Short mmCIF file of C-alpha atoms in Angstrom, two decimals:
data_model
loop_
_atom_site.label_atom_id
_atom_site.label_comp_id
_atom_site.label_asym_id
_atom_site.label_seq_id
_atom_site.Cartn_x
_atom_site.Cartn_y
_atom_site.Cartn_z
CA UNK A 1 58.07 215.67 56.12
CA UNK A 2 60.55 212.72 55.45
CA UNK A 3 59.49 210.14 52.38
CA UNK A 4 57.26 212.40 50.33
CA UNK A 5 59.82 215.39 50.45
CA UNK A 6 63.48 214.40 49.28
CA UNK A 7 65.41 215.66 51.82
CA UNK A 8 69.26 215.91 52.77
CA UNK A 9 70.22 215.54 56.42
CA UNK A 10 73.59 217.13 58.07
CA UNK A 11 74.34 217.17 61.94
CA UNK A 12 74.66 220.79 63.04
CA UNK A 13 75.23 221.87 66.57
CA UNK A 14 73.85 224.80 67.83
CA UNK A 15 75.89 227.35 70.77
CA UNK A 16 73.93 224.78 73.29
CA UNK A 17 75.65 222.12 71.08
CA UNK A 18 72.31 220.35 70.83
CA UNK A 19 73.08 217.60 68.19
CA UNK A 20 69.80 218.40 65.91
CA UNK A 21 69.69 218.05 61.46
CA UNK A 22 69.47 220.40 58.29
CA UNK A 23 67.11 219.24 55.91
CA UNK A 24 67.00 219.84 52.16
CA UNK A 25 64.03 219.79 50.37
CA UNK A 26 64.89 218.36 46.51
CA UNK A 27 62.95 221.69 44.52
CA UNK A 28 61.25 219.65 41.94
CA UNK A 29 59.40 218.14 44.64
CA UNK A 30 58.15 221.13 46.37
CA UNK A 31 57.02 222.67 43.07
CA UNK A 32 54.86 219.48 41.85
CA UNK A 33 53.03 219.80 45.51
CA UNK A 34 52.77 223.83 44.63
CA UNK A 35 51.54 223.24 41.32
CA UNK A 36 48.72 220.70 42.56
CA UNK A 37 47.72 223.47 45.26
CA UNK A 38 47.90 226.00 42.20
CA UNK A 39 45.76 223.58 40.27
CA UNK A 40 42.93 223.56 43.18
CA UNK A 41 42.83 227.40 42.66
CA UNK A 42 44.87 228.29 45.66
CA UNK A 43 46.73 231.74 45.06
CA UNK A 44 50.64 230.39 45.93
CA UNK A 45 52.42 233.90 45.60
CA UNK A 46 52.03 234.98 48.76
CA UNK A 47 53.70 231.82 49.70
CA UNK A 48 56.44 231.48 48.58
CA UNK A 49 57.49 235.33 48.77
CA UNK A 50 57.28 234.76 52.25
CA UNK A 51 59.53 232.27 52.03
CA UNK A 52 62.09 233.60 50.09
CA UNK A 53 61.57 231.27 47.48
CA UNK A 54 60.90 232.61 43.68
CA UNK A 55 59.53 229.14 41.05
CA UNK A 56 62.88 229.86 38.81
CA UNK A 57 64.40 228.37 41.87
CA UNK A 58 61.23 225.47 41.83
CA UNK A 59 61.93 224.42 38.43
CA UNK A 60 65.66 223.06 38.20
CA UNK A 61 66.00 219.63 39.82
CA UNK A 62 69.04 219.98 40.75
CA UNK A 63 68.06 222.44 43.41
CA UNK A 64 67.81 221.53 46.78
CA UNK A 65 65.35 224.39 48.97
CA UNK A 66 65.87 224.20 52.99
CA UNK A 67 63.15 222.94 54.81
CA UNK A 68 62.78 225.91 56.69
CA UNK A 69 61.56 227.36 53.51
CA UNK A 70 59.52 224.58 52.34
CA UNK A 71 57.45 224.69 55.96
CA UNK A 72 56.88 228.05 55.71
CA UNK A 73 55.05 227.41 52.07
CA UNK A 74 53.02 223.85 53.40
CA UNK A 75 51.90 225.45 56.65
CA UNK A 76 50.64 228.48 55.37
CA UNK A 77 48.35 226.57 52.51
CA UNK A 78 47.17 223.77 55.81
CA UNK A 79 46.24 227.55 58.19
CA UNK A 80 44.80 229.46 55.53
CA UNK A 81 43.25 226.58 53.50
CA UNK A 82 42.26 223.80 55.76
CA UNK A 83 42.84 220.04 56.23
CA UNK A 84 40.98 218.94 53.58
CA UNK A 85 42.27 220.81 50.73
CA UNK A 86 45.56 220.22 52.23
CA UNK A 87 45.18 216.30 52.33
CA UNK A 88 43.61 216.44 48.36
CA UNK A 89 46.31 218.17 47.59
CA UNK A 90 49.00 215.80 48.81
CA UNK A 91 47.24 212.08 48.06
CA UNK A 92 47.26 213.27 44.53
CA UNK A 93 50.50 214.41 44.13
CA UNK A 94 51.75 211.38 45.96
CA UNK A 95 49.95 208.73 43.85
CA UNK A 96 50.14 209.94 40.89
CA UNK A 97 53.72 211.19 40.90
CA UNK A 98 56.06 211.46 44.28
CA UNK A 99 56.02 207.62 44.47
CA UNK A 100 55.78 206.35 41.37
CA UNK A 101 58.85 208.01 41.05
CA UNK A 102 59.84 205.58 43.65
CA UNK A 103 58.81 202.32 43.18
CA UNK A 104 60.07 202.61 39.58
CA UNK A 105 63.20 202.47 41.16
CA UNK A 106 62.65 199.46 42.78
CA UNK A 107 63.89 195.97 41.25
CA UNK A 108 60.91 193.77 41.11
CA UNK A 109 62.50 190.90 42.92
CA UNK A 110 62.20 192.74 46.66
CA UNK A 111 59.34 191.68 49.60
CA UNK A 112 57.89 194.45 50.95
CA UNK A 113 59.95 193.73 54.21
CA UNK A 114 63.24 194.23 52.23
CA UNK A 115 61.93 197.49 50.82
CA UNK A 116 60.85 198.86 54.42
CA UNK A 117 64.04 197.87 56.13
CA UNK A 118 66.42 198.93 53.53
CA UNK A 119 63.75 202.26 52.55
CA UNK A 120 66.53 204.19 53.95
CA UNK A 121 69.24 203.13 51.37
CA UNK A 122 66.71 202.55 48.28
CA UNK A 123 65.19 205.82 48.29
CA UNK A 124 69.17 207.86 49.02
CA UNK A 125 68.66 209.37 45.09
CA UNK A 126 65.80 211.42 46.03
CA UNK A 127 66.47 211.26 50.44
CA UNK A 128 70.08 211.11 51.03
CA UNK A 129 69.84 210.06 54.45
CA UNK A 130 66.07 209.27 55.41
CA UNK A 131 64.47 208.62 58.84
CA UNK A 132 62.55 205.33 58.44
CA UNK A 133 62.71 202.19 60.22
CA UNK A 134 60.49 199.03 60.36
CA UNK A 135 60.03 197.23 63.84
CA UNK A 136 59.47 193.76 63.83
CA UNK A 137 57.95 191.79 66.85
CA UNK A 138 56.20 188.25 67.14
CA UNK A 139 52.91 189.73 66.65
CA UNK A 140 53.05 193.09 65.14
CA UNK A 141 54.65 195.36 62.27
CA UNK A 142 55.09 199.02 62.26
CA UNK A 143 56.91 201.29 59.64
CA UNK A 144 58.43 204.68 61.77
CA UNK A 145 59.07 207.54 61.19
CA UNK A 146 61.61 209.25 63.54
CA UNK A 147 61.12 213.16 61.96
CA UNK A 148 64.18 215.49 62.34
CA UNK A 149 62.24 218.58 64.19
CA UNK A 150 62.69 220.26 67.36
CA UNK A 151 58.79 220.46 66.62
CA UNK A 152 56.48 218.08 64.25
CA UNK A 153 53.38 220.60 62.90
CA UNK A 154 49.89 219.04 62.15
CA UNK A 155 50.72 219.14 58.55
CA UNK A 156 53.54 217.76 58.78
CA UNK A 157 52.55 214.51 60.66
CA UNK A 158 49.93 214.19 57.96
CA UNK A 159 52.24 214.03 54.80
CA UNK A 160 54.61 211.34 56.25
CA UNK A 161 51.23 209.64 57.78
CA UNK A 162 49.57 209.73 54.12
CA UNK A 163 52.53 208.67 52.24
CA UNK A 164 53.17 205.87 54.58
CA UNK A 165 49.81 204.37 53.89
CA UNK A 166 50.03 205.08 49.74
CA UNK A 167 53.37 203.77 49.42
CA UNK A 168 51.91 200.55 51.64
CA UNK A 169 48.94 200.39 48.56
CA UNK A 170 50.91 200.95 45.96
CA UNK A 171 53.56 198.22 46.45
CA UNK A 172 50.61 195.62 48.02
CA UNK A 173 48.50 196.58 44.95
CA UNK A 174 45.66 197.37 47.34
CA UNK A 175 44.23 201.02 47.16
CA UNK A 176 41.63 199.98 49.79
CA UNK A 177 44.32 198.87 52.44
CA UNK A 178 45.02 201.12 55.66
CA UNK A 179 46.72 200.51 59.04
CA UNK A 180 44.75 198.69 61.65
CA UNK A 181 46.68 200.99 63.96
CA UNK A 182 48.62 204.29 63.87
CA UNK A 183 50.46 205.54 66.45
CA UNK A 184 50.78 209.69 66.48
CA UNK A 185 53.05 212.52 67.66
CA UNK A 186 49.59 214.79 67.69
CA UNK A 187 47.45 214.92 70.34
CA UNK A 188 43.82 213.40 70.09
CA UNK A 189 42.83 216.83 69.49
CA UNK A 190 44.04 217.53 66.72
CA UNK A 191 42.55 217.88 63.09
CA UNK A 192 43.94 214.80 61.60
CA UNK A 193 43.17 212.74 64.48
CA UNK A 194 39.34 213.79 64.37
CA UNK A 195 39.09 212.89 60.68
CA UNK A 196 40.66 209.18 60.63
CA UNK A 197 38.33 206.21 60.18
CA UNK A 198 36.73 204.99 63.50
CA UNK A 199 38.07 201.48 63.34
CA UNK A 200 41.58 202.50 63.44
CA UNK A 201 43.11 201.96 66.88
CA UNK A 202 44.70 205.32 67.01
CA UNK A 203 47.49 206.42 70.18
CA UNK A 204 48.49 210.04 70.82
CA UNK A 205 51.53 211.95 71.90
CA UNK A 206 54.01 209.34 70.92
CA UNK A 207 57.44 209.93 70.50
CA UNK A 208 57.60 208.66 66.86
CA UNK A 209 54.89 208.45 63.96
CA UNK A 210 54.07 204.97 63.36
CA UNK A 211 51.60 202.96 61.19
CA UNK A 212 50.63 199.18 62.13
CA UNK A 213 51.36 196.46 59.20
CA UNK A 214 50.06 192.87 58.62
CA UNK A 215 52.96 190.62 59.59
CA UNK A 216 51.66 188.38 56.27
CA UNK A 217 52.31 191.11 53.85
CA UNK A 218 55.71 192.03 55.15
CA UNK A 219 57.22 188.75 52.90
CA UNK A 220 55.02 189.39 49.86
CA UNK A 221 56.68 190.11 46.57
CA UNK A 222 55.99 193.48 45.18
CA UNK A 223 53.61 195.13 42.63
CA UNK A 224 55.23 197.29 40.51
CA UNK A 225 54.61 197.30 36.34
CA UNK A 226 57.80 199.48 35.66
CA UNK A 227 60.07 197.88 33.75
CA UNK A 228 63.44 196.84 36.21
CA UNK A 229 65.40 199.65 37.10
CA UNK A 230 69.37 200.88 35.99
CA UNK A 231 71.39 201.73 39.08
CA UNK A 232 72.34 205.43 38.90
CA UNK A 233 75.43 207.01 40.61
CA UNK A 234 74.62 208.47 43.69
CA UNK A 235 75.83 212.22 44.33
CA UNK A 236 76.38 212.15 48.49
CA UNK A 237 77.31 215.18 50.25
CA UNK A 238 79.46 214.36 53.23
CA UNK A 239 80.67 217.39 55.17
CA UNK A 240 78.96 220.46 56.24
CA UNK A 241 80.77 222.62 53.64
CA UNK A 242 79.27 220.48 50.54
CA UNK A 243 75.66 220.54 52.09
CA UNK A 244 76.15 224.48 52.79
CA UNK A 245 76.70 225.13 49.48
CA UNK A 246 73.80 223.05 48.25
CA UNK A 247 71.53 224.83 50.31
CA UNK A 248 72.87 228.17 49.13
CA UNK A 249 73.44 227.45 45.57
CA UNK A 250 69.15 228.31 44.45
CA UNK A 251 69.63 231.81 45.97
CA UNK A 252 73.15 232.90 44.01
CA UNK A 253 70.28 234.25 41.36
CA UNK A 254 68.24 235.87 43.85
CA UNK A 255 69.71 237.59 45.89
CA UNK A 256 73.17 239.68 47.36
CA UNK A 257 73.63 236.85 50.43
CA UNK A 258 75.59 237.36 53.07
CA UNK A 259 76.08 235.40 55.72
CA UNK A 260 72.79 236.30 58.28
CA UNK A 261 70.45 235.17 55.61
CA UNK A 262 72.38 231.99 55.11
CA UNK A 263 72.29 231.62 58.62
CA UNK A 264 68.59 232.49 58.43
CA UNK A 265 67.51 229.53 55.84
CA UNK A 266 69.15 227.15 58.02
CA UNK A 267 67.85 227.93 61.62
CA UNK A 268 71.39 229.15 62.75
CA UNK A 269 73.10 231.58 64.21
CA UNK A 270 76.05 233.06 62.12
CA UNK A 271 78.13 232.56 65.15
CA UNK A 272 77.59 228.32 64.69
CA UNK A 273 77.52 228.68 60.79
CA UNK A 274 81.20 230.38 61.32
CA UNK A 275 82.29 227.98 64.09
CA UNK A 276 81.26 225.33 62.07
CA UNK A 277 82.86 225.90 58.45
CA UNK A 278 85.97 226.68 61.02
CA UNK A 279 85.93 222.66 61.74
CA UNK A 280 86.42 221.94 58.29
CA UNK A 281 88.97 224.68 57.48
CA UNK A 282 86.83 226.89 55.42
CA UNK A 283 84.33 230.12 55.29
CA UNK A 284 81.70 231.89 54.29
CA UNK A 285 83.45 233.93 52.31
CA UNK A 286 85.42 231.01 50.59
CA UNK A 287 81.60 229.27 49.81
CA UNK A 288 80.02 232.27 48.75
CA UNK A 289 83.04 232.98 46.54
CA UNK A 290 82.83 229.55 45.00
CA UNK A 291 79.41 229.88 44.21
CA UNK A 292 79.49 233.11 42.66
CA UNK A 293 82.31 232.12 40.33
CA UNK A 294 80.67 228.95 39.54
CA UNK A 295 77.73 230.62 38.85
CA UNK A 296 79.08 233.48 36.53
CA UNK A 297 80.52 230.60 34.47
CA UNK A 298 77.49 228.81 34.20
CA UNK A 299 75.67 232.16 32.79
CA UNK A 300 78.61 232.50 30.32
CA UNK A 301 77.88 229.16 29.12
CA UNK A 302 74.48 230.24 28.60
CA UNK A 303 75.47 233.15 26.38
CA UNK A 304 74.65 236.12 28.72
CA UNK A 305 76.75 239.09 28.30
CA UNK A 306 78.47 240.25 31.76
CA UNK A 307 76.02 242.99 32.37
CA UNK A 308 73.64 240.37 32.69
CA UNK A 309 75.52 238.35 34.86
CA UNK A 310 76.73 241.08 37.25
CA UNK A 311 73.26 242.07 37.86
CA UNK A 312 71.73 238.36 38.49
CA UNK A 313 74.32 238.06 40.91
CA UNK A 314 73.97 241.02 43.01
CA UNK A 315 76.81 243.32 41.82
CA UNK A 316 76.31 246.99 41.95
CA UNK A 317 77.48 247.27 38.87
CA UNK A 318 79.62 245.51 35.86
CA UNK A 319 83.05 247.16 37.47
CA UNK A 320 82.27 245.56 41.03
CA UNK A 321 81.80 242.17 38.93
CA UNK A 322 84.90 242.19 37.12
CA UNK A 323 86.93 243.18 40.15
CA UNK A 324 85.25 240.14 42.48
CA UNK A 325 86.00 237.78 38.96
CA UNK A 326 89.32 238.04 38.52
CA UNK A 327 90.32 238.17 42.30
CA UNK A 328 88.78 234.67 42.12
CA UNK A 329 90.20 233.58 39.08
CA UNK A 330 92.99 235.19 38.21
CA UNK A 331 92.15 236.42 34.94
CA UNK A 332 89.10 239.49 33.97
CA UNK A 333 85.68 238.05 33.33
CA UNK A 334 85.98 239.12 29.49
CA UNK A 335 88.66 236.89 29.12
CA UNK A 336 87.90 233.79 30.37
CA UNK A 337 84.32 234.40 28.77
CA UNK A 338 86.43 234.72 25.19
CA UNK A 339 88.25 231.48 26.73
CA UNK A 340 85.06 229.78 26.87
CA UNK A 341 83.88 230.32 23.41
CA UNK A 342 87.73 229.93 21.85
CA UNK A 343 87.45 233.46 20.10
CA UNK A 344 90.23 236.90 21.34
CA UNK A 345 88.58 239.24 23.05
CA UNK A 346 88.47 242.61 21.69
CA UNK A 347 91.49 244.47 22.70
#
């Protein structure tokens, strides 16, 4: 799931020292897709407890959920609910909001081929470091989509396969337009395969998800009616350590985590997620630490007293809290809360 589900790729290696990726899933996303299923009377709790993922965690933007998580949610609602609520589901969500969000970033002066070839770059504020290509021949045009999984599910080939072709409409201005050919990890026998349009030349078990493109429309202006977009500073995450704390940063509220369920959200064992914080001369211990402090002042901003806090982050009590504060810090939780709001703590 690459273009309709921000997502934030790292290079991990695993004790084989396979070179594979850790994607983040941007949590807005995920929750407009759960709120669409939610909205086609599909019962989502289940779901997401499964997944480990609670909709405080859904609702803040700035969250980033690991795929892991977000696969466990999608591919339960395609098994239990079928293709075809699974496909209304996502067409709506990605027309009416997933890319719009996109193509109002997009200055009005690009050809569709500039947008394909540089899709990678233009769409790094919502996909840091995306997996699309276009490939250009004399007679034929494909956009590609090189996924990031040991293994590509049904559903999964689906939502890049379906965004491909509405992103296509939407900047061509053509909601009747679709591929002349598409080219498919899948086998012929499966779901998606048996339900696409007849006069589609369609090719199985390739290594790469691909949809054909008219050569003609490739140096076409455009369609978009947004008004021209203000360039934004991009946040980038460039080592392991600033990714890992991304990833962990939604479950500081949710949870006491130690290191085998960090390990757990991102498909590794604690052994590589040691080894490879080691590389860059840090630890678990040193992450989690940051984020709990970082956290605790956050919540102090928000006016919560420390009881509060200690419990929202796992504490056993407001004693174990203080302690695990002021080892961090320097100075007891009371006090740099009475720092915070300029008052003297009561002595």
């Amino acid at each position: 799931m690459n273009q309709g589900s921000p997502e934030l790729y790292i290079t991990k290696h695993d004790d084989d020292s396979e070179t594979q990726a850790i994607p983040l899933v941007r949590a807005d996303v995920v929750n407009t897709i759960i709120v669409q299923f939610e909205k086609q009377g599909i019962n989502m709790t289940e779901a997401l407890r499964h997944a480990n993922i609670s909709r405080e965690m859904l609702t803040d933007s700035s969250n980033m959920i690991v795929n892991t998580s977000v696969k466990s949610i999608f591919g339960k609602v395609y098994t239990d609910e079928g293709i075809f609520t699974f496909v209304e589901a996502v067409i709506h969500t990605q027309r009416t909001q997933l890319i719009p969000h996109f193509v109002r970033t997009l200055s009005k002066n690009l050809t569709l081929r500039e947008v394909l070839t540089q899709f990678n770059l233009l769409i790094r504020e919502s996909i840091p470091v995306a997996s699309q290509y276009l490939e250009v021949n004399d007679n034929s045009a494909w956009f590609c989509s090189a996924m990031q999984h040991k293994e590509v599910n049904d559903w999964q080939e689906i939502f890049n396969v379906l965004y491909c072709v509405e992103l296509i409409r939407s900047l061509t201005n053509n909601l009747a337009w679709r591929p002349k050919s598409l080219a498919l990890i899948q086998s012929r026998h499966g779901q998606f395969a048996k339900n696409i349009p007849s006069d589609i030349q369609l090719l199985f078990s390739q290594q790469n998800t691909k949809i054909s493109i008219d050569l003609e429309l490739l140096d076409q202006t455009i369609y978009t009616h947004y008004p021209e977009p203000v360039a934004k500073e991009i946040i980038w995450h460039s080592t392991f350590t600033d990714t890992l704390y991304t990833a962990l940063a939604p479950y500081v509220h949710e949870q006491n985590l130690d290191i085998e369920l960090a390990a757990t959200l991102l498909s590794m064992s604690t052994r590589s997620l040691q080894r490879k914080l080691l590389q860059e001369k840090n630890s678990f211990r040193a992450i989690k630490n940051s984020l709990l402090f970082n956290t605790a002042c956050d919540l102090m901003k928000q006016n919560l007293n420390l009881t509060q806090i200690s419990v929202q982050l796992g504490y056993a009590d407001i004693a174990h809290f203080s302690r695990a504060f002021k080892r961090f810090s320097g100075i007891p939780p009371k006090r740099y809360q009475a720092l915070l709001c300029d008052v003297t703590p009561d002595v």
